[in-house]
C-alpha positions in Angstrom: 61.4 68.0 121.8 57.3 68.6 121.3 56.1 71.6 123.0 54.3 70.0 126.6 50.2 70.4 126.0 48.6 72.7 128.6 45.3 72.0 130.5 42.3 73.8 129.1 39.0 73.8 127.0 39.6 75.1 123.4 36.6 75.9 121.1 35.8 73.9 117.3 34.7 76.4 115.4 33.1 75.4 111.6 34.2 77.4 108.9 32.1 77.6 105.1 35.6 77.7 103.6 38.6 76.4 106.1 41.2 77.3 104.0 39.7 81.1 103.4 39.6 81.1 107.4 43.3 80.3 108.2 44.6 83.8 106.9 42.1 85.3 108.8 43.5 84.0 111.9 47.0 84.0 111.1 46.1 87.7 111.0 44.8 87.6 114.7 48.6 86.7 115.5 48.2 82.9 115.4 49.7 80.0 113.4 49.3 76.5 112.2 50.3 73.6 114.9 48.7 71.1 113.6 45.6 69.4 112.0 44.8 67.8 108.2 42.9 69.3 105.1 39.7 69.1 107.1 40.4 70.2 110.5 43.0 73.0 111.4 44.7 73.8 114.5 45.8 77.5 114.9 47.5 78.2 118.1 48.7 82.0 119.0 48.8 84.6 122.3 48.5 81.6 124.8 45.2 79.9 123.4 44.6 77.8 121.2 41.6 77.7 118.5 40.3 74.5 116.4 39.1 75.1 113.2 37.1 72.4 110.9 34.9 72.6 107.3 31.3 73.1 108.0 28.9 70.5 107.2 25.0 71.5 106.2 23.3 73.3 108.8 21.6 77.1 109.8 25.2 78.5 110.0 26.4 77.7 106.2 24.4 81.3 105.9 26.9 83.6 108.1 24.2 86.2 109.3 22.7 82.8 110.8 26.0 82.0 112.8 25.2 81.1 116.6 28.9 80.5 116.7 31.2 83.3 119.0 34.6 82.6 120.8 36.0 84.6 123.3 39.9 85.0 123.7 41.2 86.0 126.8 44.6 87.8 126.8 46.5 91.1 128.1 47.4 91.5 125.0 44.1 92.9 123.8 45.5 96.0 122.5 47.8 94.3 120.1 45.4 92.6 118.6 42.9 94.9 118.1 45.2 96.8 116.4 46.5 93.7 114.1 42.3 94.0 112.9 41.5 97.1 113.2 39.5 97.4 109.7 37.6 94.3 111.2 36.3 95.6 114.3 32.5 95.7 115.0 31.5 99.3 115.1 30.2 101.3 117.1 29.3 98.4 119.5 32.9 96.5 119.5 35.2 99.3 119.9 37.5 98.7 122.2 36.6 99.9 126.1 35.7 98.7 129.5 32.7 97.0 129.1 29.8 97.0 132.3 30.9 93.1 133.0 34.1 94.0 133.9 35.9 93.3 130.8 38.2 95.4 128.4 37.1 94.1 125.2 36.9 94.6 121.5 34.6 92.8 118.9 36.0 91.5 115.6 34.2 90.0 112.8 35.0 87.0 112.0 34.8 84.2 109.3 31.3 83.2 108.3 30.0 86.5 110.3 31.8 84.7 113.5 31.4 86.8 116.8 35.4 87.3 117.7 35.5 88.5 121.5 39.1 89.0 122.6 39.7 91.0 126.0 40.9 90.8 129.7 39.2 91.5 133.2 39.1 95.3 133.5 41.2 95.6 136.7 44.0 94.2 135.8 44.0 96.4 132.8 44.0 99.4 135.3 46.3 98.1 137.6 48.8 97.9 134.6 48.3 101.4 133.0 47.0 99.8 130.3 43.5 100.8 128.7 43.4 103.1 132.1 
């Protein structure tokens, strides 16, 4: 029986090369669910991310990329630790950030801003990231 969809707002994110950007994600800790050759669903930790090929535009040069996504999960730490290697340094590190979020910044595909982290209190309140 199909898994039943969830209500939510799930970001299309261009990629230069789709099929160099599914590994990529698959490393974040999420799969294939669906999609063709030109437009890739990847669904993993709760969320769910759409990929598709690029077309022309400012982006196709990834220091130009006005693209970002941010994942929200409790499971921060275990995916910043997946992507270590990728993490934006200094400024991504993983810590509690002055908005109220324990984050970590990973680069992405295409020089994609990957934001993945969960409200700072709740964080505390489970001994994690204390």
């Amino acid at each position: 029986m199909p898994e039943t969809p969830h209500v939510g707002a799930f970001a299309i994110v261009p990629s230069n090369d789709l099929a160099a950007a599914i590994p990529f994600w698959e490393r974040l800790g999420f799969a294939r669910s669906g999609g063709d050759a030109g437009y890739v669903i990847m669904r993993g930790w709760g969320c769910e991310v759409h990929l598709t090929q690029a077309g022309d535009g400012p982006w196709r040069v990834p220091e130009h990329n006005p693209f970002g996504i941010f994942i929200r999960t409790p499971d921060v730490e275990a995916i910043a630790a997946r992507v270590d290697d990728l993490v934006i340094r200094p400024g991504g590190v993983l810590r509690h950030r002055e908005w109220g979020m324990y984050e970590v910044g990973i680069n992405g595909p295409d020089g994609l801003l990957v934001r993945i982290g969960w409200p700072s209190q709740l964080m505390r309140a489970s001994g994690v990231g204390a």
